[in-house]
Amino acid sequence: MASELSPWTTQWMSLFNLFTTIAFIVGAVVFGFMIFTILRYRYKEGRSEPSDAPQPGTVPKDRGKPLLLFALSMTTLTIISTLVIGTFGAFDFLLNPPIKAPEDENALVIEVIGFQWNWRFKYPNGVETVGELVVPANKVIIFKVTSIDVKHKLGIPDFKIGVDAIPGYDNEIWLQPMKEGEYWIRCYELCGVGHALMAAKMKVVSESEFESWLESMSGGG
Amino acid sequence: MEEGFSLKRWLTTTNHKDIGILYLITSIYFLIAGGILALLFRVQLTAPGMDFLEPSKFNQAITMHGLIMVLWVVSPMAFAFANYFVPIQIGARDLAFPRLNALSYWLYLFSGLLAVSSFFLPGGAPDVGWTVYAPLNTAKYTPQPGMTLGGLALLMLIASITIGTINFIVTIVRMRAPGITWRNLPMFTWSILLTVIMMLFAFPPLAVGIILLGADRILGTMFYTSVEGGDLLWEHLFWFFGHPEVYIVLTPALGILFEIVPTFSRRPLYGRKFILGALSAATLISFLVWVHHMFNTTVNPIIKKIFSASTIAISLPFEIVAVYLIATMVGGAIRFRTPMLFALGSITLFIIGGFSGVYNASIALNYALRGTYWVVAHFHYVMAGTVLFALFAGLYYWFPKMTGRMYSEKLGKLHFIISFIGFNLLYFPMHFLVDMPRRVYTYPADTGWTIFNQIATVGSFIFGLSTLLLFINLGRGLVSGPVVGANPWKGWTLEWTIPSPPPAHNFDALPDMSKGVLMFNGAPMPPGPKEHHTILPMTLSLGAAILFLGLVVALPLALLGAVILAVSLAKWFKDDILDRFAAPEGERGERWPFEGVGKEKLGTWVFLTSEIMLFGSLISAYVYVRTRSAFWPPSPQLHDLGIGLLNTLILLTSSLTMALALEAIRNGSLKDLKMWLTATLILGLGFLGIKAFEWSKLAAEGFIPSANLPAATYYVLTGAHGVHVAAGLVAILYLILKARAGGFSREDHSAVENTGLYWHLVDIVWVFLFPLFYLI
């Protein structure tokens, strides 16, 4: 797909659509059943009480056949399996970045450090930025996310990706942005009074633009 | 309500129906408080860049809104109904321990007031979100005393809940009238039983989380500031409580639906046994899904997968519940009275909230959903929608029973329509805010979030103000509503067979349902206690509240609180020694599987279960930080094995003397009883004395709680154990006093036996602590 933001975003979207499709189908069946029942069996003038209607001080009869339980469980288990398989597929995709080794030349490892209240980005050559992340398009970016104070969550909403920033831990996540442009990075975990303003920009640029940017940054430092 | 409406009555009552009313009014008070907080922050979110609440105030509002609603509103409102109707539904006169029930209530009230009062301390209330994540919750980042006070208030609430749990389990197991077998037990009572079982296991880990937080904030330990503990330690403890908590809130609401839907559709509940099976399964699975709140953390991927699957799978039992509720109506003659409308609304919101929950359960989708308004939409559909609508349904359903008067059906229907529209306007748009972070006090204008926030704010006011219709309706009904008979809805459960409102003693004679139909075979109700009124549960809770407030704001106040607490406790003991509140259990129905266990003993067992959870969580926290520490000196380097061995010997000997005390009174010898109890007391004091010596020696060497994690775990775990030893000594002192007054005999000595059980457990805990701190 030429217009895709990143392979993961495509995966996420199709999984979300799978969940939504199933939710609509199941919802239509269940709500259909509910509305039908309510309309069909509403009390009308002259309608007599069912013979097993609850009576004061009388234990109601047990009813309900195992058949419904069986049918319901089988259908639900099928749906659950579909959802779990879809979920595991997407999760495995996320666990296995398409690179041979961490030092693969097609990968760019960026350390992300959350602090109250912004993000610091460290490039392999020592360049550091705050509040602005510049990455090359089409390359696998590996984020090593941590925090130096409280818990944060790094989220890049357009790409449908995010991961916790926990003091003392490197939390890894990867992204392969395909489309040049500017995107928001936000904090998705309450981290104090500045939480709402803890946002950074992610700029996806062409490989050559990125190289010259990185050079200007390291030269300037 | 033959006793009239005096203030004294309400302060001293131990009657389950009075306490139910108190719970109801108090939970409505907190509902209004939590609701107003919500309206405040909805105003702030109406447009980007609003300046209505400053960031810190905003954070306080969302935090206290969450804590109040989850802990001080939805569960207590359900327990208002449980207090009022569980004893009636099982044909009992009252709960098993009426005074403890009053104590539960007063601890609940004062804990809530304590939490709310944190707004008035310098720096304000807790402002870290209701999930109180570490290390934001520590003194470095959240220095205000309100945060500490909030933690202490929560501990007080946990005490209230634990006492309530014991009371309801013993009541439902042992106080059922003949013929109220497990099979005949009404579904609402069943749901309360499942709820309290979850409470029993879920709340101790939270207590431990808060105890460790308190140690960090007050003693300067590093459970949550260190990497070894930190965020993950808090999250494991919090969510082990936090996820079952969702079902703790949900299950009583479902119980109300199981009563209302059959009654108004005039058909027995469909698949009752399967529903019970499904709910029991959900109760169990609820303890096996907590890591789904931690999908974005560094937890191992395999574990994440297992928890993702278990969480998606928990939708099955709840789907069965929803479908069976609908199936119940098939073939009925459904009457759309207000309770039924709210019940149907509750089911509708339950299905929607269930769907959005499955998305969250998917570990892959969760990467983008966690921390967004999608999650807010989801849990409000369940916790605010399903639960609150069911509670309102219950309120309308039981209002005529509790007051003897009917509300206006027209106003009730209006309330339903407006609140249902308001609710969906409020929360449905949040599904479209899937990119908007939770808990932000403002947001940029260029995100497209404004319109959905505005609809939500309009919805919040409609939903919030619609509640006024409820209050007006019930208020008018109470004063001038038409008088109703015993059974306006033709329900089957026992509360509908007695007058509205029910007499103080509920039943004139012992109900018998052995034939499946209510009969009175002439057997009298078992007698109640001689006394029904005591101020002590109130003063005891007040003392605890003043003590906690004093610990945070001014120590002299704490002293005052401690004195009130001690005097109340002493007077309580005196009442017990004089047997003023004792009541024989009398002949009842089925008590399986605890036939041979008296109610005090069963209560003790339930209490000990919560104690085991407490120490289990403490020891787990210890193992967690120790295994994560790169360096941890072996225990023999830190602690004097000789002292440890001596104390172990003393404590084990005290178990022996305690057993001999029980043996003595079984043989009828008060003299030997007193002797062995005194020996136990002396040994216990010896243990504490040696402990104090050991602590002071270690502290002098610089081994203080804030020194490092080995020190922190040592002081907190042995300290918690020491507090339990001290509490045991107080109980033993009480036994000695009662023995001196001749209060025990060969036949009647359950207090000795139960204190003994507790004492042995405390000793067993030491048997686990000893190797952890002295050997390995």
PDB file of C-alpha atoms in Angstrom, chain B residues 236-381:
ATOM      1  CA  HIS B 236       0.875  -5.839  40.423  1.00  0.00           C
ATOM      2  CA  LEU B 237      -0.518  -5.131  43.894  1.00  0.00           C
ATOM      3  CA  PHE B 238      -2.998  -2.542  42.679  1.00  0.00           C
ATOM      4  CA  TRP B 239      -4.363  -4.486  39.736  1.00  0.00           C
ATOM      5  CA  PHE B 240      -4.546  -7.764  41.624  1.00  0.00           C
ATOM      6  CA  PHE B 241      -7.117  -5.810  43.586  1.00  0.00           C
ATOM      7  CA  GLY B 242      -8.213  -3.535  40.770  1.00  0.00           C
ATOM      8  CA  HIS B 243      -9.521  -6.001  38.298  1.00  0.00           C
ATOM      9  CA  PRO B 244     -11.595  -8.124  40.665  1.00  0.00           C
ATOM     10  CA  GLU B 245     -12.844  -4.766  41.961  1.00  0.00           C
ATOM     11  CA  VAL B 246     -14.585  -4.243  38.630  1.00  0.00           C
ATOM     12  CA  TYR B 247     -16.524  -7.471  39.172  1.00  0.00           C
ATOM     13  CA  ILE B 248     -17.034  -6.617  42.832  1.00  0.00           C
ATOM     14  CA  VAL B 249     -18.865  -3.540  41.604  1.00  0.00           C
ATOM     15  CA  LEU B 250     -20.644  -5.338  38.773  1.00  0.00           C
ATOM     16  CA  THR B 251     -21.879  -8.524  40.435  1.00  0.00           C
ATOM     17  CA  PRO B 252     -24.392  -6.984  42.904  1.00  0.00           C
ATOM     18  CA  ALA B 253     -25.760  -4.895  40.021  1.00  0.00           C
ATOM     19  CA  LEU B 254     -26.355  -8.095  38.052  1.00  0.00           C
ATOM     20  CA  GLY B 255     -27.953  -9.545  41.181  1.00  0.00           C
ATOM     21  CA  ILE B 256     -30.471  -6.707  41.154  1.00  0.00           C
ATOM     22  CA  LEU B 257     -31.236  -7.385  37.479  1.00  0.00           C
ATOM     23  CA  PHE B 258     -31.801 -11.074  38.282  1.00  0.00           C
ATOM     24  CA  GLU B 259     -34.536  -9.991  40.704  1.00  0.00           C
ATOM     25  CA  ILE B 260     -36.154  -7.292  38.593  1.00  0.00           C
ATOM     26  CA  VAL B 261     -36.211  -8.822  35.100  1.00  0.00           C
ATOM     27  CA  PRO B 262     -38.125 -11.984  36.144  1.00  0.00           C
ATOM     28  CA  THR B 263     -40.514 -10.019  38.342  1.00  0.00           C
ATOM     29  CA  PHE B 264     -41.547  -7.556  35.647  1.00  0.00           C
ATOM     30  CA  SER B 265     -41.576  -9.993  32.749  1.00  0.00           C
ATOM     31  CA  ARG B 266     -43.551 -12.464  34.900  1.00  0.00           C
ATOM     32  CA  ARG B 267     -41.289 -15.402  34.141  1.00  0.00           C
ATOM     33  CA  PRO B 268     -38.724 -17.300  36.222  1.00  0.00           C
ATOM     34  CA  LEU B 269     -35.104 -16.473  35.495  1.00  0.00           C
ATOM     35  CA  TYR B 270     -33.915 -18.412  32.469  1.00  0.00           C
ATOM     36  CA  GLY B 271     -31.009 -20.795  33.099  1.00  0.00           C
ATOM     37  CA  ARG B 272     -30.513 -19.871  36.731  1.00  0.00           C
ATOM     38  CA  LYS B 273     -27.995 -22.656  37.324  1.00  0.00           C
ATOM     39  CA  PHE B 274     -26.001 -21.749  34.236  1.00  0.00           C
ATOM     40  CA  ILE B 275     -25.945 -18.094  35.244  1.00  0.00           C
ATOM     41  CA  LEU B 276     -24.624 -19.079  38.656  1.00  0.00           C
ATOM     42  CA  GLY B 277     -22.009 -21.275  37.018  1.00  0.00           C
ATOM     43  CA  ALA B 278     -21.007 -18.464  34.671  1.00  0.00           C
ATOM     44  CA  LEU B 279     -20.768 -15.944  37.511  1.00  0.00           C
ATOM     45  CA  SER B 280     -18.740 -18.329  39.651  1.00  0.00           C
ATOM     46  CA  ALA B 281     -16.374 -18.874  36.735  1.00  0.00           C
ATOM     47  CA  ALA B 282     -16.086 -15.113  36.254  1.00  0.00           C
ATOM     48  CA  THR B 283     -15.372 -14.711  39.975  1.00  0.00           C
ATOM     49  CA  LEU B 284     -12.469 -17.097  39.620  1.00  0.00           C
ATOM     50  CA  ILE B 285     -11.163 -15.728  36.309  1.00  0.00           C
ATOM     51  CA  SER B 286     -11.373 -12.179  37.658  1.00  0.00           C
ATOM     52  CA  PHE B 287      -8.223 -12.970  39.648  1.00  0.00           C
ATOM     53  CA  LEU B 288      -6.415 -14.173  36.539  1.00  0.00           C
ATOM     54  CA  VAL B 289      -6.678 -11.161  34.256  1.00  0.00           C
ATOM     55  CA  TRP B 290      -4.982  -8.330  36.140  1.00  0.00           C
ATOM     56  CA  VAL B 291      -1.951  -8.074  33.868  1.00  0.00           C
ATOM     57  CA  HIS B 292      -4.201  -6.755  31.072  1.00  0.00           C
ATOM     58  CA  HIS B 293      -3.825  -3.399  32.780  1.00  0.00           C
ATOM     59  CA  MET B 294      -0.092  -3.730  32.254  1.00  0.00           C
ATOM     60  CA  PHE B 295       0.071  -4.611  28.549  1.00  0.00           C
ATOM     61  CA  ASN B 296       2.254  -1.609  27.738  1.00  0.00           C
ATOM     62  CA  THR B 297       4.781  -2.374  30.473  1.00  0.00           C
ATOM     63  CA  THR B 298       7.874  -4.566  30.262  1.00  0.00           C
ATOM     64  CA  VAL B 299       6.072  -7.705  31.423  1.00  0.00           C
ATOM     65  CA  ASN B 300       7.141 -10.832  29.524  1.00  0.00           C
ATOM     66  CA  PRO B 301       5.333 -11.238  26.130  1.00  0.00           C
ATOM     67  CA  ILE B 302       4.230 -14.820  26.832  1.00  0.00           C
ATOM     68  CA  ILE B 303       2.559 -13.723  30.043  1.00  0.00           C
ATOM     69  CA  LYS B 304       0.930 -10.860  28.177  1.00  0.00           C
ATOM     70  CA  LYS B 305      -0.462 -13.330  25.641  1.00  0.00           C
ATOM     71  CA  ILE B 306      -1.920 -15.571  28.329  1.00  0.00           C
ATOM     72  CA  PHE B 307      -3.568 -12.645  30.036  1.00  0.00           C
ATOM     73  CA  SER B 308      -4.846 -11.285  26.741  1.00  0.00           C
ATOM     74  CA  ALA B 309      -6.528 -14.616  26.005  1.00  0.00           C
ATOM     75  CA  SER B 310      -7.941 -14.968  29.530  1.00  0.00           C
ATOM     76  CA  THR B 311      -9.315 -11.437  29.359  1.00  0.00           C
ATOM     77  CA  ILE B 312     -11.010 -11.936  26.008  1.00  0.00           C
ATOM     78  CA  ALA B 313     -12.355 -15.242  27.345  1.00  0.00           C
ATOM     79  CA  ILE B 314     -13.957 -13.621  30.387  1.00  0.00           C
ATOM     80  CA  SER B 315     -16.449 -12.098  27.970  1.00  0.00           C
ATOM     81  CA  LEU B 316     -18.032 -15.555  27.633  1.00  0.00           C
ATOM     82  CA  PRO B 317     -19.598 -15.818  31.107  1.00  0.00           C
ATOM     83  CA  PHE B 318     -20.853 -12.256  30.889  1.00  0.00           C
ATOM     84  CA  GLU B 319     -22.300 -12.849  27.468  1.00  0.00           C
ATOM     85  CA  ILE B 320     -24.191 -15.816  28.895  1.00  0.00           C
ATOM     86  CA  VAL B 321     -25.520 -13.577  31.658  1.00  0.00           C
ATOM     87  CA  ALA B 322     -26.713 -10.922  29.196  1.00  0.00           C
ATOM     88  CA  VAL B 323     -28.333 -13.368  26.786  1.00  0.00           C
ATOM     89  CA  TYR B 324     -30.033 -15.289  29.598  1.00  0.00           C
ATOM     90  CA  LEU B 325     -31.451 -12.081  31.013  1.00  0.00           C
ATOM     91  CA  ILE B 326     -33.007 -11.372  27.633  1.00  0.00           C
ATOM     92  CA  ALA B 327     -34.136 -14.990  27.261  1.00  0.00           C
ATOM     93  CA  THR B 328     -35.915 -14.662  30.604  1.00  0.00           C
ATOM     94  CA  MET B 329     -38.336 -12.207  29.032  1.00  0.00           C
ATOM     95  CA  VAL B 330     -39.328 -14.591  26.231  1.00  0.00           C
ATOM     96  CA  GLY B 331     -42.895 -15.764  26.708  1.00  0.00           C
ATOM     97  CA  GLY B 332     -43.525 -13.220  29.436  1.00  0.00           C
ATOM     98  CA  ALA B 333     -45.917 -10.338  29.879  1.00  0.00           C
ATOM     99  CA  ILE B 334     -43.432  -7.519  30.320  1.00  0.00           C
ATOM    100  CA  ARG B 335     -44.519  -4.473  32.282  1.00  0.00           C
ATOM    101  CA  PHE B 336     -42.397  -1.410  31.683  1.00  0.00           C
ATOM    102  CA  ARG B 337     -42.442   0.072  35.140  1.00  0.00           C
ATOM    103  CA  THR B 338     -39.545   2.308  36.160  1.00  0.00           C
ATOM    104  CA  PRO B 339     -37.385  -0.447  37.730  1.00  0.00           C
ATOM    105  CA  MET B 340     -37.756  -2.546  34.566  1.00  0.00           C
ATOM    106  CA  LEU B 341     -36.848   0.387  32.328  1.00  0.00           C
ATOM    107  CA  PHE B 342     -33.680   0.989  34.306  1.00  0.00           C
ATOM    108  CA  ALA B 343     -32.932  -2.737  34.209  1.00  0.00           C
ATOM    109  CA  LEU B 344     -33.303  -2.801  30.424  1.00  0.00           C
ATOM    110  CA  GLY B 345     -31.142   0.313  30.187  1.00  0.00           C
ATOM    111  CA  SER B 346     -28.547  -1.398  32.336  1.00  0.00           C
ATOM    112  CA  ILE B 347     -28.496  -4.483  30.087  1.00  0.00           C
ATOM    113  CA  THR B 348     -28.159  -2.292  26.974  1.00  0.00           C
ATOM    114  CA  LEU B 349     -25.205  -0.371  28.414  1.00  0.00           C
ATOM    115  CA  PHE B 350     -23.691  -3.645  29.647  1.00  0.00           C
ATOM    116  CA  ILE B 351     -23.628  -5.049  26.116  1.00  0.00           C
ATOM    117  CA  ILE B 352     -22.053  -1.886  24.664  1.00  0.00           C
ATOM    118  CA  GLY B 353     -19.495  -1.697  27.474  1.00  0.00           C
ATOM    119  CA  GLY B 354     -18.760  -5.370  27.002  1.00  0.00           C
ATOM    120  CA  PHE B 355     -17.890  -4.848  23.341  1.00  0.00           C
ATOM    121  CA  SER B 356     -15.489  -1.962  23.933  1.00  0.00           C
ATOM    122  CA  GLY B 357     -13.885  -4.014  26.691  1.00  0.00           C
ATOM    123  CA  VAL B 358     -12.986  -6.817  24.284  1.00  0.00           C
ATOM    124  CA  TYR B 359     -10.992  -4.291  22.218  1.00  0.00           C
ATOM    125  CA  ASN B 360      -8.998  -3.328  25.306  1.00  0.00           C
ATOM    126  CA  ALA B 361      -8.367  -6.986  26.079  1.00  0.00           C
ATOM    127  CA  SER B 362      -6.577  -7.403  22.761  1.00  0.00           C
ATOM    128  CA  ILE B 363      -2.948  -6.925  23.579  1.00  0.00           C
ATOM    129  CA  ALA B 364      -2.280  -5.606  20.062  1.00  0.00           C
ATOM    130  CA  LEU B 365      -5.068  -3.004  20.010  1.00  0.00           C
ATOM    131  CA  ASN B 366      -4.181  -2.107  23.565  1.00  0.00           C
ATOM    132  CA  TYR B 367      -0.916  -0.492  22.440  1.00  0.00           C
ATOM    133  CA  ALA B 368      -2.920   2.399  21.074  1.00  0.00           C
ATOM    134  CA  LEU B 369      -5.991   2.261  23.320  1.00  0.00           C
ATOM    135  CA  ARG B 370      -4.496   2.316  26.799  1.00  0.00           C
ATOM    136  CA  GLY B 371      -4.529   5.730  28.379  1.00  0.00           C
ATOM    137  CA  THR B 372      -7.079   7.137  25.914  1.00  0.00           C
ATOM    138  CA  TYR B 373     -10.721   8.161  26.120  1.00  0.00           C
ATOM    139  CA  TRP B 374     -11.661   4.827  24.579  1.00  0.00           C
ATOM    140  CA  VAL B 375     -10.861   3.265  27.944  1.00  0.00           C
ATOM    141  CA  VAL B 376     -12.793   6.002  29.738  1.00  0.00           C
ATOM    142  CA  ALA B 377     -15.807   5.251  27.536  1.00  0.00           C
ATOM    143  CA  HIS B 378     -15.481   1.513  28.186  1.00  0.00           C
ATOM    144  CA  PHE B 379     -15.325   1.506  31.945  1.00  0.00           C
ATOM    145  CA  HIS B 380     -17.962   4.176  32.327  1.00  0.00           C
ATOM    146  CA  TYR B 381     -20.362   2.100  30.242  1.00  0.00           C
TER     147      TYR B 381
END
